[in-house]
Amino acid sequence: MSIAVLKFGGTSVSDAQAMRQVTHIVREAVSSYDHVVVVTSAMGKSPDPQDTVKVTDLLLNAARSAAGGDADTYQRTRRLLADKHHAAIDALVTNLDDRRDISNEVDDLLDGFEALCASVRVLGEVTPRALDTIAGLGERMAARVLAGALRSAGISAEAVDATELIVTNDRYQSASPLMDLTRERTRARLLPMLERGLVPVVTGFIGATQSGVPTTLGRGGSDYSASIIAAVLDADIVFNYTDVDGVLTTDPRIVPEARTIATLTAQEISEMAYFGASVLHPMTITPLIEKNIPLRVKNTFNPTHPGTLIVYQADASKADGAIKAITAIKNVSLITVAGSGMKGVPGIAARTFSTVARTGTSVLMISQASSEQSICFVVPRAAAANIVAALKETFQDEIAHREIDGVEAFDRASIITVVGAGISETPGVSGRVFGTLGEHHINVYAIAQGSSECAISFIVAEDRCDDAVRALHFLTQPC
Ligand code: ASP
Ligand code: MG
C-alpha cells in the first residue's frame, strides 16, 4: 500500500488557475499511488500584478492593527479575503450545492475573523495565542476551496483541519508537535478516509494543543505539517510543490544562471533552510529522517521537471567536497566583545551568551579566535542595539577596569554560507572559497566552520554580499 503526501505552497493555490493546475497534479498522483494526502498552504499572491493578497500576511497585519485601535483594516481585509476566495470558488466548484456550502463555510470563518479582530481591538492587545487562531484561518479557507475544486474535477476529496490531527505544545507561533499523540490522532482520522478512497485535503501550518487550542508551527510551517503527516502515516514519499523547479544553487534574483540541484542530503538542505535559502521550513526534514521518507521539491507550474530529491543515505549524494549551493542572509549585525583582559578568564562566553539569551534573540553564528581576545557573533540587525546595551551593562566592571575594551556592532553585515557534503573536510575547498573572495577584494570579517561538515559560513559587508554570491557561484558544480 503506497501513500504519497503532496504539499502545495501559497503560490500553488493562489488563484483559480493555479488550483486547476493542482487538480491535474493530484489526479496524476491518484493514478500512481494507492493513497494520496494533500496538504495546503493559505492562498498566496497570484502572478496577477493587481493581486496583492498573501492571505497569512494580511490576516496577521489586520490583527496587529486592530490591537492598535484600527477598525478599518480588518474590515477591509475581510472584504479582500472574501473576494479572493469566492472568486476561486465560483471559478472552480461547479456543483451548485457544494459551491454554496463552501461559500458559507468561508463566510463563517471570515465572520470568526472579524469577531476576533473586534475583540482584539477592544482589548488593545493581541496575544500570541490569538494570533495563531487568526493566522490559521487562511489554511482553513484554502483547504475547503481546494477540496471543492478537486471534487468538481472528479476526485473524491474532503477538507480536514489539522487541529484534529497535529497535537502540539503551547508555544504559540512556533509550536512543536507531540509526535505520539499526533500519530494516534492522524491515523485514526485519515486512514479510514484513505480506505474509502478519499483524498484528505489537510490544512498546513496549524495544529492544536492537547486541550484543543489552535497553534501554528511558525511561518512557512506547511512544509513541516506535510512531513509530520507523512511520518505518522509511514508514507512512501512527500512531494513539496512550489513555484520554482526545485532547490536552486543560489538566489536567482542575485544570479540569474542559478541551476536546480538534482539531489541534496538531509544535512545539506537543513543548512540551506537555516541559512537564508527560503526553500523549506527548517524543521521539514526532521520527521522524515528517522523514517527514511524521501522528499521531492517540485514546481506546480512545470510538473514534468524532476525537481530536487532529498535523500538520507550518506553515499546517495557523493560527499566529495563539491560545492552545491551558496546562500546569504542579509540584515544581520556582527557583535564583537573584545579585550586583552578576556584571555584565560573563564565565564566571559557564558555571560555574553546568557545576556544575549535574556534579550530573547537567537544567535545565527559564533566565532572566537584561539587567542581568546575577542568573541564575535551574529544576530538579526533589529536586535543589535539592544544587545550591545545589555552587554555593556553586564560587563560594566570589566570595561571600567579595561579588561574588556568594549562591545561593538558592525551593522552592515551579511552571512554567506557555502553548502556541500564534506566540504569542510576536503582540503582545498576553503582555499578556493577565500581565494575567490580575495580576487574580488571582498573582505571576510569572521568565519565559522565547525558547526557541520557540510557548511562554511562567513561574514562580509552587506554591500559586497551580492558580489560575493555571484563570484562564489562559479565554484558550484553541476550535480
Ligand atoms: N501560510 C503560512 C505562512 O504564510 C504557512 C505556509 O505557507 O507554509 O507562513
Ligand atoms: Mg513555504
XYZ file of C-alpha atoms and ligand atoms in Angstrom:
489
model
C 0.000 0.000 0.000
C 1.668 3.209 -1.134
C 0.948 6.655 0.304
C 2.097 9.931 -1.223
C 1.780 13.246 0.607
C 1.521 16.245 -1.728
C 2.101 19.671 -0.220
C 1.145 22.804 -2.146
C 2.589 26.179 -1.162
C 0.800 29.538 -1.251
C 1.579 30.383 -4.870
C 0.382 26.924 -5.985
C -3.088 27.725 -4.631
C -3.027 31.482 -5.221
C -5.978 31.646 -7.635
C -8.365 29.507 -9.667
C -5.851 28.936 -12.437
C -3.172 27.715 -10.048
C -5.640 25.469 -8.226
C -6.725 23.987 -11.536
C -3.118 23.051 -12.137
C -3.074 21.452 -8.672
C -6.091 19.321 -9.564
C -4.149 17.928 -12.578
C -1.200 17.070 -10.357
C -3.417 15.390 -7.769
C -5.198 13.375 -10.458
C -1.844 12.135 -11.726
C -0.769 11.192 -8.172
C -4.038 9.364 -7.525
C -3.323 7.149 -10.527
C 0.275 6.463 -9.421
C -0.180 5.807 -5.673
C -2.731 3.782 -3.710
C -3.430 6.719 -1.424
C -2.847 10.458 -1.662
C -2.958 13.067 1.096
C -2.885 16.736 0.123
C -1.560 19.426 2.473
C -2.207 23.031 1.532
C -0.900 26.452 2.499
C -3.141 29.504 2.598
C -3.700 31.223 -0.759
C -0.650 33.285 -1.642
C -0.124 36.126 -4.078
C -1.013 35.163 -7.633
C 1.054 36.256 -10.662
C -1.610 38.892 -11.428
C 0.071 42.253 -10.653
C -3.302 43.538 -9.357
C -3.335 40.821 -6.720
C -1.527 41.854 -3.574
C -3.249 39.386 -1.303
C -0.977 36.972 0.536
C -3.561 35.648 2.914
C -1.491 34.840 6.020
C 0.314 38.201 5.921
C -2.969 40.008 5.558
C -4.589 38.171 8.467
C -1.664 38.911 10.764
C -1.413 42.565 9.727
C -5.101 43.072 10.323
C -4.908 41.505 13.790
C -1.939 43.669 14.759
C -3.512 46.852 13.502
C -6.750 46.009 15.336
C -4.675 45.786 18.525
C -3.557 49.353 17.803
C -7.184 50.520 17.716
C -7.703 50.421 13.946
C -11.218 49.319 12.993
C -10.874 49.774 9.227
C -8.048 47.470 8.250
C -9.622 44.235 9.419
C -12.901 45.078 7.758
C -11.149 45.910 4.513
C -9.128 42.703 4.871
C -12.292 40.707 5.282
C -13.609 42.067 2.002
C -10.344 41.324 0.182
C -10.259 37.785 1.561
C -13.909 37.191 0.712
C -13.339 38.381 -2.874
C -10.273 36.234 -3.363
C -11.796 33.028 -2.008
C -15.203 33.493 -3.601
C -13.608 34.165 -6.990
C -11.774 30.846 -6.747
C -14.888 29.003 -5.545
C -17.023 30.427 -8.349
C -14.465 29.523 -10.987
C -13.729 26.019 -9.746
C -16.656 24.499 -7.898
C -19.246 23.536 -10.466
C -21.704 21.651 -8.280
C -24.058 24.362 -7.011
C -24.811 22.757 -3.644
C -21.131 22.255 -2.995
C -20.432 25.822 -4.092
C -22.995 27.194 -1.674
C -21.749 25.056 1.224
C -18.120 26.031 0.718
C -19.040 29.703 0.326
C -20.951 29.528 3.604
C -18.053 27.873 5.377
C -15.644 30.525 4.116
C -18.047 33.260 5.243
C -18.337 31.645 8.682
C -14.553 31.601 9.014
C -14.433 35.252 7.956
C -17.157 36.110 10.485
C -14.940 34.488 13.105
C -12.010 36.559 11.877
C -13.975 39.778 12.182
C -15.257 38.916 15.630
C -11.754 38.060 16.856
C -10.306 41.284 15.449
C -13.115 43.273 17.039
C -12.291 41.847 20.458
C -8.565 42.342 19.895
C -9.357 45.979 19.192
C -11.379 46.337 22.379
C -8.626 44.673 24.428
C -5.963 46.818 22.768
C -3.582 43.860 22.532
C -3.196 40.662 20.588
C -1.724 37.657 22.372
C 0.397 35.049 20.540
C -2.459 32.642 21.182
C -4.989 34.895 19.434
C -2.542 35.499 16.580
C -2.304 31.752 15.976
C -6.061 31.345 15.816
C -6.281 34.225 13.347
C -3.240 33.264 11.240
C -4.538 29.725 10.716
C -7.788 30.855 9.091
C -6.075 31.142 5.699
C -5.280 27.430 5.558
C -8.778 26.545 6.731
C -10.313 28.506 3.880
C -7.842 27.223 1.284
C -8.376 23.562 2.234
C -12.122 23.905 1.761
C -11.799 25.638 -1.600
C -9.214 23.168 -2.872
C -11.224 20.134 -1.730
C -14.223 21.575 -3.600
C -12.106 22.142 -6.702
C -10.905 18.528 -6.573
C -14.435 17.198 -6.189
C -15.547 19.239 -9.203
C -12.651 17.710 -11.111
C -13.989 14.258 -10.255
C -11.611 13.423 -7.391
C -13.262 12.426 -4.090
C -11.720 14.838 -1.632
C -12.564 16.186 1.800
C -11.079 19.100 3.760
C -9.617 18.249 7.164
C -8.406 20.783 9.740
C -5.041 19.766 11.125
C -6.240 20.886 14.551
C -7.800 17.409 14.566
C -4.527 15.721 13.641
C -1.413 17.536 14.819
C -1.149 17.841 18.594
C 1.407 20.413 19.709
C 2.789 22.045 22.816
C 1.551 25.550 23.627
C 4.482 27.527 22.261
C 2.203 29.726 20.180
C 3.589 30.943 16.860
C 6.205 28.178 16.675
C 4.658 25.162 18.342
C 6.308 21.731 18.314
C 4.379 18.571 17.524
C 3.878 15.872 20.157
C 4.539 13.010 17.792
C 2.958 10.079 19.672
C -0.384 11.798 20.108
C -0.192 13.172 16.575
C 0.394 9.676 15.227
C -2.585 8.298 17.090
C -4.989 11.050 16.034
C -3.829 11.359 12.449
C -4.049 7.646 11.782
C -7.442 7.375 13.460
C -8.821 10.221 11.354
C -7.099 9.788 7.981
C -6.646 6.037 7.484
C -10.395 5.323 7.327
C -10.747 8.148 4.790
C -7.943 6.686 2.677
C -9.551 3.258 2.884
C -12.722 4.790 1.478
C -10.783 6.162 -1.459
C -10.922 9.773 -0.316
C -8.151 12.320 -0.736
C -7.905 14.280 2.539
C -7.046 17.946 1.920
C -5.347 18.906 5.156
C -4.572 22.428 6.327
C -0.846 23.091 6.591
C 0.682 25.371 9.223
C -1.727 24.635 12.083
C -2.190 22.223 14.956
C -3.812 22.357 18.363
C -2.750 21.815 21.949
C -3.961 18.757 23.832
C -6.859 20.815 25.085
C -7.741 21.913 21.561
C -6.409 25.489 21.401
C -5.230 26.255 17.837
C -1.475 26.748 17.345
C 0.813 27.307 14.365
C 4.140 25.692 13.543
C 5.767 29.024 12.611
C 5.782 30.975 9.354
C 6.258 28.729 6.356
C 5.154 25.821 8.546
C 3.036 23.989 5.960
C 6.153 22.184 4.761
C 6.621 20.896 8.290
C 2.942 19.876 8.511
C 3.326 17.732 5.401
C 6.339 15.891 6.743
C 4.774 15.374 10.177
C 1.739 13.821 8.487
C 3.914 11.733 6.157
C 5.968 10.438 9.091
C 2.995 9.385 11.207
C 1.276 7.724 8.233
C 4.536 5.937 7.262
C 4.110 7.446 3.799
C 6.338 6.473 0.880
C 7.155 9.943 -0.392
C 6.475 13.638 0.105
C 6.147 15.927 -2.889
C 6.644 19.545 -1.929
C 5.126 21.661 -4.709
C 6.313 25.231 -5.033
C 6.738 27.766 -7.851
C 10.351 27.045 -8.816
C 11.976 23.972 -10.373
C 13.288 22.641 -7.063
C 16.110 23.837 -4.846
C 18.422 26.180 -6.688
C 22.177 26.627 -6.375
C 21.558 30.175 -5.181
C 19.048 33.010 -5.214
C 18.139 33.612 -8.891
C 17.469 37.273 -8.129
C 21.207 37.605 -7.493
C 22.461 35.046 -10.013
C 20.065 34.533 -12.933
C 22.081 31.443 -14.008
C 21.227 29.626 -10.755
C 20.539 25.944 -11.503
C 18.292 23.298 -9.975
C 20.167 20.868 -7.722
C 19.205 17.261 -8.574
C 19.863 15.702 -5.158
C 20.699 17.043 -1.724
C 21.295 15.236 1.532
C 19.131 15.996 4.537
C 22.044 17.738 6.179
C 22.708 19.938 3.176
C 19.102 21.045 2.857
C 18.946 21.765 6.595
C 21.940 24.070 6.336
C 20.344 25.819 3.378
C 16.980 26.238 5.047
C 18.669 27.639 8.109
C 20.986 29.931 6.227
C 18.619 32.063 4.323
C 17.536 29.963 1.345
C 13.785 30.104 1.782
C 13.259 26.655 0.319
C 11.721 24.641 3.104
C 10.780 25.332 6.701
C 13.943 24.449 8.688
C 12.218 21.588 10.541
C 10.776 19.926 7.424
C 13.305 17.146 7.111
C 13.440 16.182 10.794
C 10.353 13.920 10.948
C 11.309 12.275 7.642
C 14.887 11.293 8.522
C 14.026 8.591 11.020
C 11.516 7.011 8.641
C 13.743 7.447 5.611
C 10.931 9.054 3.641
C 12.251 10.830 0.546
C 11.067 14.326 -0.262
C 10.952 15.797 -3.730
C 10.662 19.558 -4.266
C 8.773 20.225 -7.496
C 7.274 23.062 -9.500
C 3.465 23.148 -9.734
C 3.758 25.169 -12.922
C 6.363 22.926 -14.562
C 5.402 19.489 -13.245
C 7.438 17.455 -15.707
C 10.682 18.881 -14.336
C 12.131 16.312 -11.899
C 12.930 18.967 -9.273
C 15.189 18.222 -6.314
C 15.268 14.949 -4.388
C 16.258 14.989 -0.709
C 17.960 11.760 0.343
C 19.287 10.359 3.601
C 21.915 7.732 2.852
C 25.358 9.269 3.141
C 26.523 7.751 -0.161
C 23.413 8.683 -2.113
C 24.970 12.017 -2.805
C 28.699 11.880 -3.271
C 30.299 13.605 -0.286
C 33.319 14.549 -2.337
C 33.517 18.125 -1.212
C 31.628 19.501 -4.209
C 30.130 22.924 -3.518
C 26.425 22.623 -4.214
C 24.884 25.891 -3.129
C 25.558 29.399 -1.890
C 23.104 31.078 0.466
C 23.084 34.510 2.069
C 21.351 36.223 4.963
C 21.232 39.992 4.923
C 20.106 42.366 7.671
C 22.374 40.971 10.338
C 24.910 42.585 12.685
C 28.261 41.265 13.823
C 28.791 41.968 17.505
C 32.284 41.815 18.973
C 33.239 41.692 22.633
C 36.988 42.318 22.741
C 39.771 42.988 25.198
C 43.137 41.625 26.262
C 41.812 41.012 29.763
C 39.443 38.316 28.493
C 42.262 35.915 27.843
C 42.069 32.820 30.022
C 39.201 34.214 32.100
C 36.502 31.570 32.381
C 32.909 32.591 32.090
C 33.106 35.506 29.638
C 31.457 33.497 26.863
C 28.809 32.165 29.233
C 27.983 35.663 30.466
C 27.971 37.034 26.917
C 25.508 34.465 25.629
C 23.285 34.431 28.677
C 22.969 38.202 28.292
C 22.020 37.721 24.646
C 19.544 35.000 25.597
C 17.864 37.358 28.069
C 17.086 39.717 25.177
C 15.187 36.842 23.534
C 17.422 36.782 20.463
C 18.780 33.668 18.829
C 22.376 33.779 17.646
C 22.980 32.916 13.979
C 26.741 32.347 14.044
C 29.587 32.414 16.596
C 33.327 32.665 16.209
C 36.187 33.022 18.687
C 39.869 33.048 17.845
C 42.136 30.867 19.960
C 43.859 33.950 21.374
C 40.608 34.408 23.334
C 40.874 38.169 22.973
C 37.543 38.539 21.291
C 34.271 36.761 20.808
C 32.134 37.669 17.880
C 28.695 36.536 16.941
C 25.938 37.424 14.533
C 22.359 38.397 15.328
C 19.417 39.834 13.371
C 20.126 43.523 12.900
C 16.942 44.706 14.576
C 18.162 43.181 17.848
C 21.730 44.529 17.758
C 21.367 47.859 19.584
C 19.544 46.210 22.466
C 22.153 43.505 22.772
C 25.070 45.941 22.752
C 23.426 47.937 25.555
C 22.749 44.780 27.585
C 26.340 43.550 27.161
C 27.775 46.912 28.198
C 25.784 46.619 31.371
C 26.812 43.013 32.022
C 30.481 43.850 31.569
C 30.491 47.302 33.141
C 33.117 46.312 35.746
C 35.386 44.675 33.181
C 35.015 47.698 30.903
C 35.807 50.072 33.781
C 38.951 48.022 34.568
C 39.938 47.903 30.889
C 39.804 44.103 30.836
C 37.250 44.442 28.087
C 37.832 47.249 25.605
C 34.278 47.411 24.508
C 31.301 45.905 22.801
C 30.745 46.883 19.217
C 28.261 46.140 16.492
C 29.174 46.075 12.815
C 25.757 46.759 11.397
C 26.161 46.375 7.677
C 26.934 42.671 7.790
C 25.665 39.658 5.890
C 26.281 35.942 6.373
C 27.239 33.845 3.377
C 27.113 30.065 3.613
C 28.714 27.658 1.177
C 26.974 24.267 1.297
C 28.118 20.809 0.180
C 28.560 17.467 1.941
C 32.130 17.035 3.128
C 33.336 20.471 2.095
C 34.835 21.410 5.406
C 36.865 18.171 5.433
C 38.031 18.393 1.857
C 41.416 20.042 1.538
C 41.406 22.975 -0.784
C 37.733 23.959 -0.611
C 38.297 26.754 1.911
C 41.279 27.856 -0.139
C 39.112 28.140 -3.252
C 36.346 29.960 -1.392
C 38.541 32.524 0.319
C 40.864 32.801 -2.687
C 37.867 33.737 -4.835
C 36.787 36.383 -2.333
C 40.342 37.732 -2.234
C 40.462 38.023 -6.027
C 37.314 40.124 -5.836
C 38.716 42.251 -2.990
C 35.944 41.154 -0.666
C 36.945 41.295 2.971
C 35.908 38.471 5.337
C 35.159 39.637 8.881
C 34.578 36.326 10.657
C 34.417 32.648 9.779
C 32.609 29.673 11.322
C 33.264 26.222 10.024
C 32.844 23.933 12.973
C 29.097 23.517 13.132
C 28.644 20.987 10.364
C 30.870 19.268 7.839
C 28.692 20.448 5.047
C 28.764 24.213 5.505
C 31.256 27.030 5.790
C 29.799 30.360 6.905
C 31.429 33.753 6.992
C 30.646 37.425 7.257
C 31.087 40.008 4.527
C 29.898 43.608 4.354
C 26.312 43.742 3.152
C 27.173 45.954 0.190
C 29.531 43.209 -1.085
C 27.154 40.339 -0.374
C 25.714 40.010 -3.887
C 29.193 40.309 -5.450
C 30.420 37.543 -3.172
C 27.469 35.278 -4.013
C 27.996 35.840 -7.753
C 31.725 35.129 -7.520
C 31.282 32.016 -5.378
C 28.513 30.671 -7.585
C 31.185 29.881 -10.203
C 32.544 27.309 -7.731
C 29.285 25.332 -7.592
C 29.416 22.120 -9.543
C 26.726 20.664 -11.759
C 25.030 17.874 -9.827
N 0.576 30.235 5.307
C 1.654 30.105 6.251
C 2.654 31.225 6.055
O 2.481 32.037 5.168
C 2.308 28.772 6.201
C 2.902 28.374 4.870
O 2.558 28.914 3.833
O 3.728 27.461 4.865
O 3.594 31.330 6.801
Mg 6.823 27.892 2.047
